[in-house]
Amino acid sequence: MLKYIAKRFLLMIPTLLGVAILTFFLLRIVPGDVVEARFIAAGQGQFVDRALMDMERAKLGLDQPMWKQFVAWMWGLVRLDLGLSMWTGAPITEEIKLRLALSLQLAIMATVVATLLAIPLGVVAALKQDTWIDYAVRVFSIAGLAMPSFWLGILMILGFLIIFKWLPPMVYTPFWVDPWENLAQLIWPALAVGYRYSAVATRMTRSAMLEVLREDYIRTARAKGLWLKLILVRHALKNAMLPVVTVIALEFAFLLGGLVVTEQVFNLNGIGMLFVEAIARRDYTLTQALVLLTASTFIVVNFLMDVMYAWLDPRIRYR
């Protein structure tokens, strides 16, 4: 098992390096830079002296050859230094810290909601196949797939405003400042997003359970008179969880990358909004850090998934 984990861990390094190289050079290929964006934002894009723009580029190191800029950035990453934002001049770590805390909490809450909905509903639908319960669960999951989370969030806000004359708090309060105020704001986007992502996991759980329940060893266990709950927990559910773990883990990674429109609906300044701001400003260093953060999340989640697979199905370790 340790050999398998070590091999999977080592594969993460070239993947991250490839993402870093592609991100750095693709951003430089796009026309325009942070200096132009800064002068345009100040209303001086057409009238500013080109020499002044060149001076600003020199201050930011953009006058250096690309390979030198890349080496300097990579050396900073090796020292765990993400550098400074080219737009604000603030440390990128500080720029990301508060936004990441919000997005991480929202991703965890939404994933918990999705898991608590998907697994029980998928199992029940599989056990009650082709009954009204199964049809109800299928309608529930199809409705979740059809409704974008931001649209469901808007309906939630309008519903509470019209029926209860109440709005959720629209100014973010960190959990460590006021836990109740924090949960009062994030529970609604978590429910909206969690329901949307539970739809896929519910259908996956149902399909996986139906496949496992038709296996010979499950029929044999039933024929021997084993307790149904014991069969489900010890044999069926564990073997059916492989595809479900994949879906839930990838959903969590995607959520951590930010949900731009949902964040706008609930007035949340998370990673998604920071991503949009960084790209619009051509803030190379901040955009690179955010892309690398998102890629790292997916890579780490995939690594943990591989480990979970090896635990759930020992045959995978020996392939």
Short mmCIF file of C-alpha atoms in Angstrom, two decimals:
data_model
loop_
_atom_site.label_atom_id
_atom_site.label_comp_id
_atom_site.label_asym_id
_atom_site.label_seq_id
_atom_site.Cartn_x
_atom_site.Cartn_y
_atom_site.Cartn_z
CA MET A 1 0.00 0.00 0.00
CA LEU A 2 2.82 2.43 0.89
CA LYS A 3 4.54 1.73 -2.44
CA TYR A 4 1.30 2.49 -4.28
CA ILE A 5 0.80 5.77 -2.36
CA ALA A 6 4.42 6.84 -2.97
CA LYS A 7 4.12 6.18 -6.71
CA ARG A 8 0.89 8.20 -6.94
CA PHE A 9 2.42 11.02 -4.91
CA LEU A 10 5.47 11.29 -7.17
CA LEU A 11 3.20 11.58 -10.22
CA MET A 12 1.83 14.83 -8.78
CA ILE A 13 5.15 16.67 -9.26
CA PRO A 14 5.42 16.59 -13.09
CA THR A 15 1.69 17.36 -13.36
CA LEU A 16 2.04 20.51 -11.25
CA LEU A 17 5.15 21.53 -13.17
CA GLY A 18 3.29 21.15 -16.46
CA VAL A 19 0.40 23.28 -15.18
CA ALA A 20 2.83 25.97 -13.99
CA ILE A 21 4.61 26.13 -17.38
CA LEU A 22 1.38 26.25 -19.40
CA THR A 23 -0.21 28.87 -17.13
CA PHE A 24 2.80 31.17 -17.18
CA PHE A 25 3.38 31.20 -20.93
CA LEU A 26 -0.28 31.18 -22.02
CA LEU A 27 -0.97 34.27 -19.91
CA ARG A 28 1.97 36.07 -21.56
CA ILE A 29 0.68 35.22 -25.05
CA VAL A 30 -2.69 36.96 -24.48
CA PRO A 31 -2.59 40.59 -25.78
CA GLY A 32 -2.36 43.35 -23.16
CA ASP A 33 -0.82 43.34 -19.70
CA VAL A 34 -1.43 44.66 -16.21
CA VAL A 35 0.19 48.03 -16.98
CA GLU A 36 -2.20 48.70 -19.87
CA ALA A 37 -5.16 47.52 -17.79
CA ARG A 38 -4.14 49.84 -14.94
CA PHE A 39 -3.93 52.92 -17.20
CA ILE A 40 -7.21 52.03 -18.95
CA ALA A 41 -8.92 51.71 -15.55
CA ALA A 42 -7.64 55.20 -14.72
CA GLY A 43 -9.08 56.53 -18.01
CA GLN A 44 -5.64 57.24 -19.47
CA GLY A 45 -5.22 54.32 -21.88
CA GLN A 46 -5.14 56.37 -25.09
CA PHE A 47 -3.20 59.38 -23.84
CA VAL A 48 -0.45 57.99 -21.63
CA ASP A 49 3.17 58.27 -22.73
CA ARG A 50 4.55 54.91 -23.92
CA ALA A 51 7.81 55.64 -22.10
CA LEU A 52 5.87 55.91 -18.83
CA MET A 53 4.25 52.53 -19.51
CA ASP A 54 7.68 51.02 -20.20
CA MET A 55 8.93 52.40 -16.87
CA GLU A 56 6.00 50.76 -15.06
CA ARG A 57 6.72 47.46 -16.82
CA ALA A 58 10.36 47.69 -15.75
CA LYS A 59 9.27 48.18 -12.11
CA LEU A 60 7.22 44.96 -12.33
CA GLY A 61 9.98 43.06 -14.12
CA LEU A 62 7.90 42.66 -17.29
CA ASP A 63 10.75 44.03 -19.41
CA GLN A 64 12.82 40.91 -18.66
CA PRO A 65 12.89 37.95 -21.08
CA MET A 66 10.10 35.44 -20.45
CA TRP A 67 12.45 32.69 -19.35
CA LYS A 68 13.97 34.95 -16.67
CA GLN A 69 10.50 35.89 -15.40
CA PHE A 70 9.57 32.19 -15.31
CA VAL A 71 12.72 31.18 -13.43
CA ALA A 72 12.14 33.97 -10.88
CA TRP A 73 8.53 32.87 -10.38
CA MET A 74 9.46 29.19 -10.03
CA TRP A 75 12.20 30.05 -7.53
CA GLY A 76 9.58 31.87 -5.49
CA LEU A 77 7.28 28.83 -5.60
CA VAL A 78 10.11 26.59 -4.40
CA ARG A 79 10.47 28.94 -1.41
CA LEU A 80 6.64 28.92 -0.96
CA ASP A 81 6.54 32.60 -1.91
CA LEU A 82 3.69 33.43 -4.30
CA GLY A 83 4.98 36.97 -4.72
CA LEU A 84 3.08 40.27 -4.89
CA SER A 85 -0.03 41.19 -6.82
CA MET A 86 0.90 43.28 -9.86
CA TRP A 87 -2.30 45.30 -9.44
CA THR A 88 -2.38 46.11 -5.72
CA GLY A 89 1.21 45.35 -4.68
CA ALA A 90 -0.12 43.32 -1.73
CA PRO A 91 1.20 39.83 -0.92
CA ILE A 92 -0.77 37.25 -2.90
CA THR A 93 -1.02 35.02 0.16
CA GLU A 94 -2.97 37.76 1.95
CA GLU A 95 -5.14 38.37 -1.14
CA ILE A 96 -6.12 34.71 -1.27
CA LYS A 97 -6.35 33.93 2.46
CA LEU A 98 -9.77 35.39 3.32
CA ARG A 99 -11.30 34.47 -0.05
CA LEU A 100 -10.05 30.89 0.30
CA ALA A 101 -11.50 30.58 3.80
CA LEU A 102 -14.92 31.53 2.44
CA SER A 103 -14.74 29.24 -0.61
CA LEU A 104 -13.38 26.33 1.45
CA GLN A 105 -16.20 26.62 3.99
CA LEU A 106 -18.83 26.89 1.24
CA ALA A 107 -17.33 23.89 -0.60
CA ILE A 108 -17.30 21.75 2.57
CA MET A 109 -20.88 22.70 3.50
CA ALA A 110 -22.18 22.12 -0.05
CA THR A 111 -20.36 18.76 -0.28
CA VAL A 112 -21.83 17.66 3.06
CA VAL A 113 -25.32 18.64 1.86
CA ALA A 114 -24.80 16.81 -1.44
CA THR A 115 -23.48 13.66 0.30
CA LEU A 116 -26.26 13.57 2.90
CA LEU A 117 -28.85 13.85 0.14
CA ALA A 118 -27.27 11.66 -2.53
CA ILE A 119 -26.22 8.47 -0.73
CA PRO A 120 -29.44 7.76 1.25
CA LEU A 121 -31.68 8.70 -1.69
CA GLY A 122 -29.62 6.67 -4.17
CA VAL A 123 -29.63 3.59 -1.92
CA VAL A 124 -33.38 3.81 -1.25
CA ALA A 125 -34.13 4.32 -4.95
CA ALA A 126 -32.09 1.21 -5.81
CA LEU A 127 -33.81 -0.90 -3.14
CA LYS A 128 -37.26 0.32 -4.25
CA GLN A 129 -36.57 0.11 -7.98
CA ASP A 130 -39.54 0.97 -10.24
CA THR A 131 -41.76 1.97 -7.31
CA TRP A 132 -43.17 5.45 -6.65
CA ILE A 133 -40.22 6.10 -4.30
CA ASP A 134 -37.75 5.39 -7.11
CA TYR A 135 -39.67 7.65 -9.49
CA ALA A 136 -39.79 10.44 -6.90
CA VAL A 137 -36.02 10.24 -6.36
CA ARG A 138 -35.44 10.31 -10.11
CA VAL A 139 -37.62 13.40 -10.51
CA PHE A 140 -35.75 15.00 -7.59
CA SER A 141 -32.37 14.36 -9.23
CA ILE A 142 -33.47 15.41 -12.74
CA ALA A 143 -34.86 18.67 -11.31
CA GLY A 144 -31.50 19.27 -9.62
CA LEU A 145 -29.68 18.74 -12.91
CA ALA A 146 -32.05 21.09 -14.71
CA MET A 147 -31.82 23.99 -12.24
CA PRO A 148 -28.56 25.98 -12.05
CA SER A 149 -27.50 26.64 -8.46
CA PHE A 150 -27.48 30.42 -8.93
CA TRP A 151 -31.10 30.32 -10.21
CA LEU A 152 -32.15 28.21 -7.22
CA GLY A 153 -30.34 30.72 -4.99
CA ILE A 154 -32.33 33.59 -6.51
CA LEU A 155 -35.57 31.66 -5.91
CA MET A 156 -34.53 31.10 -2.28
CA ILE A 157 -33.86 34.79 -1.73
CA LEU A 158 -37.15 35.82 -3.38
CA GLY A 159 -39.08 33.15 -1.47
CA PHE A 160 -37.78 34.22 1.94
CA LEU A 161 -38.28 37.88 1.07
CA ILE A 162 -41.88 37.46 -0.13
CA ILE A 163 -43.08 34.83 2.37
CA PHE A 164 -41.11 35.63 5.53
CA LYS A 165 -40.09 39.24 4.79
CA TRP A 166 -36.52 38.21 5.61
CA LEU A 167 -33.24 38.30 3.74
CA PRO A 168 -30.13 36.27 4.58
CA PRO A 169 -27.15 38.40 5.68
CA MET A 170 -25.50 39.84 2.56
CA VAL A 171 -22.20 40.88 4.17
CA TYR A 172 -19.74 38.06 4.82
CA THR A 173 -18.80 37.47 8.45
CA PRO A 174 -15.93 35.02 9.14
CA PHE A 175 -16.84 32.00 11.27
CA TRP A 176 -14.34 32.93 13.97
CA VAL A 177 -15.93 36.39 14.34
CA ASP A 178 -19.61 35.36 14.61
CA PRO A 179 -20.41 31.67 13.94
CA TRP A 180 -24.20 32.12 13.81
CA GLU A 181 -24.05 35.09 11.44
CA ASN A 182 -21.61 33.16 9.26
CA LEU A 183 -23.82 30.06 9.07
CA ALA A 184 -26.94 32.18 8.47
CA GLN A 185 -25.30 33.55 5.33
CA LEU A 186 -23.60 30.43 3.96
CA ILE A 187 -26.31 27.83 4.63
CA TRP A 188 -28.45 29.11 1.74
CA PRO A 189 -25.79 29.01 -0.99
CA ALA A 190 -24.63 25.67 0.46
CA LEU A 191 -28.16 24.26 0.10
CA ALA A 192 -28.53 25.65 -3.43
CA VAL A 193 -25.16 24.34 -4.60
CA GLY A 194 -25.41 21.10 -2.60
CA TYR A 195 -28.79 20.23 -4.13
CA ARG A 196 -27.46 20.89 -7.63
CA TYR A 197 -24.46 18.59 -7.12
CA SER A 198 -26.40 15.94 -5.20
CA ALA A 199 -28.37 15.22 -8.37
CA VAL A 200 -25.39 13.66 -10.17
CA ALA A 201 -24.24 11.75 -7.08
CA THR A 202 -27.78 10.44 -6.44
CA ARG A 203 -28.06 8.96 -9.92
CA MET A 204 -24.56 7.52 -9.66
CA THR A 205 -25.33 5.93 -6.26
CA ARG A 206 -28.56 4.41 -7.59
CA SER A 207 -26.86 2.96 -10.69
CA ALA A 208 -23.92 1.58 -8.71
CA MET A 209 -26.17 0.03 -6.06
CA LEU A 210 -28.39 -1.62 -8.69
CA GLU A 211 -25.31 -3.14 -10.33
CA VAL A 212 -23.92 -4.44 -7.03
CA LEU A 213 -27.29 -5.78 -5.82
CA ARG A 214 -27.46 -7.98 -8.93
CA GLU A 215 -24.10 -9.63 -8.17
CA ASP A 216 -24.06 -13.33 -7.28
CA TYR A 217 -22.48 -12.84 -3.86
CA ILE A 218 -25.32 -10.51 -2.83
CA ARG A 219 -27.93 -13.05 -3.98
CA THR A 220 -26.07 -15.75 -2.06
CA ALA A 221 -26.00 -13.63 1.10
CA ARG A 222 -29.75 -13.01 0.79
CA ALA A 223 -30.43 -16.70 0.16
CA LYS A 224 -28.53 -17.56 3.35
CA GLY A 225 -30.88 -15.28 5.26
CA LEU A 226 -28.40 -12.59 6.25
CA TRP A 227 -29.90 -9.41 7.65
CA LEU A 228 -30.56 -6.93 4.81
CA LYS A 229 -28.92 -4.01 6.64
CA LEU A 230 -25.79 -6.11 7.20
CA ILE A 231 -25.65 -7.00 3.50
CA LEU A 232 -26.04 -3.35 2.50
CA VAL A 233 -23.46 -1.91 4.90
CA ARG A 234 -20.80 -4.63 4.81
CA HIS A 235 -20.98 -5.77 1.20
CA ALA A 236 -23.14 -3.73 -1.18
CA LEU A 237 -22.53 -0.14 -0.10
CA LYS A 238 -18.75 -0.43 0.17
CA ASN A 239 -18.43 -1.89 -3.33
CA ALA A 240 -20.87 0.62 -4.81
CA MET A 241 -19.00 3.61 -3.40
CA LEU A 242 -16.12 3.66 -5.91
CA PRO A 243 -17.85 5.74 -8.62
CA VAL A 244 -19.71 7.78 -6.01
CA VAL A 245 -16.45 8.74 -4.27
CA THR A 246 -15.12 9.89 -7.64
CA VAL A 247 -18.11 12.13 -8.33
CA ILE A 248 -18.23 13.68 -4.84
CA ALA A 249 -14.48 14.29 -4.72
CA LEU A 250 -14.41 15.99 -8.13
CA GLU A 251 -17.43 18.09 -7.17
CA PHE A 252 -15.60 19.26 -4.05
CA ALA A 253 -12.53 20.21 -6.09
CA PHE A 254 -14.69 22.11 -8.57
CA LEU A 255 -16.50 23.94 -5.75
CA LEU A 256 -13.22 24.97 -4.16
CA GLY A 257 -12.28 26.60 -7.46
CA GLY A 258 -15.13 29.04 -6.95
CA LEU A 259 -18.67 29.58 -8.21
CA VAL A 260 -18.69 33.00 -9.81
CA VAL A 261 -22.41 33.54 -10.45
CA THR A 262 -23.56 31.96 -7.17
CA GLU A 263 -21.06 34.11 -5.29
CA GLN A 264 -22.48 37.20 -6.99
CA VAL A 265 -26.08 36.22 -6.14
CA PHE A 266 -25.27 35.87 -2.43
CA ASN A 267 -22.71 38.71 -2.38
CA LEU A 268 -19.81 36.42 -1.49
CA ASN A 269 -16.27 37.47 -2.36
CA GLY A 270 -14.78 34.04 -2.78
CA ILE A 271 -12.10 32.54 -5.00
CA GLY A 272 -14.39 32.67 -8.05
CA MET A 273 -14.82 36.45 -7.84
CA LEU A 274 -11.10 36.91 -7.19
CA PHE A 275 -10.36 34.85 -10.30
CA VAL A 276 -12.55 37.10 -12.45
CA GLU A 277 -10.98 40.25 -11.00
CA ALA A 278 -7.43 38.96 -11.55
CA ILE A 279 -8.10 38.01 -15.18
CA ALA A 280 -9.85 41.31 -15.95
CA ARG A 281 -6.89 43.23 -14.51
CA ARG A 282 -4.30 41.06 -16.32
CA ASP A 283 -2.74 40.48 -12.91
CA TYR A 284 -0.29 37.77 -13.99
CA THR A 285 1.06 36.77 -10.61
CA LEU A 286 -2.34 36.54 -8.93
CA THR A 287 -3.90 34.65 -11.86
CA GLN A 288 -0.97 32.21 -11.91
CA ALA A 289 -1.32 31.60 -8.18
CA LEU A 290 -5.08 30.99 -8.49
CA VAL A 291 -4.70 28.61 -11.44
CA LEU A 292 -1.98 26.73 -9.57
CA LEU A 293 -4.17 26.60 -6.45
CA THR A 294 -7.11 25.21 -8.43
CA ALA A 295 -4.91 22.68 -10.25
CA SER A 296 -3.30 21.63 -6.96
CA THR A 297 -6.75 21.06 -5.48
CA PHE A 298 -7.76 18.75 -8.34
CA ILE A 299 -4.42 16.92 -8.21
CA VAL A 300 -4.57 16.41 -4.43
CA VAL A 301 -8.21 15.31 -4.61
CA ASN A 302 -7.33 12.80 -7.35
CA PHE A 303 -4.44 11.53 -5.21
CA LEU A 304 -6.74 11.06 -2.21
CA MET A 305 -9.27 9.36 -4.50
CA ASP A 306 -6.63 6.90 -5.65
CA VAL A 307 -5.79 6.10 -2.03
CA MET A 308 -9.49 5.70 -1.21
CA TYR A 309 -9.91 3.40 -4.22
CA ALA A 310 -7.03 1.24 -3.03
CA TRP A 311 -8.66 1.01 0.41
CA LEU A 312 -12.12 0.20 -0.95
CA ASP A 313 -10.81 -2.26 -3.57
CA PRO A 314 -7.45 -3.88 -2.62
CA ARG A 315 -7.06 -5.31 -6.17
CA ILE A 316 -6.19 -1.80 -7.43
CA ARG A 317 -2.95 -1.74 -5.38
CA TYR A 318 -1.50 -4.64 -7.33
CA ARG A 319 -2.25 -3.41 -10.85
#
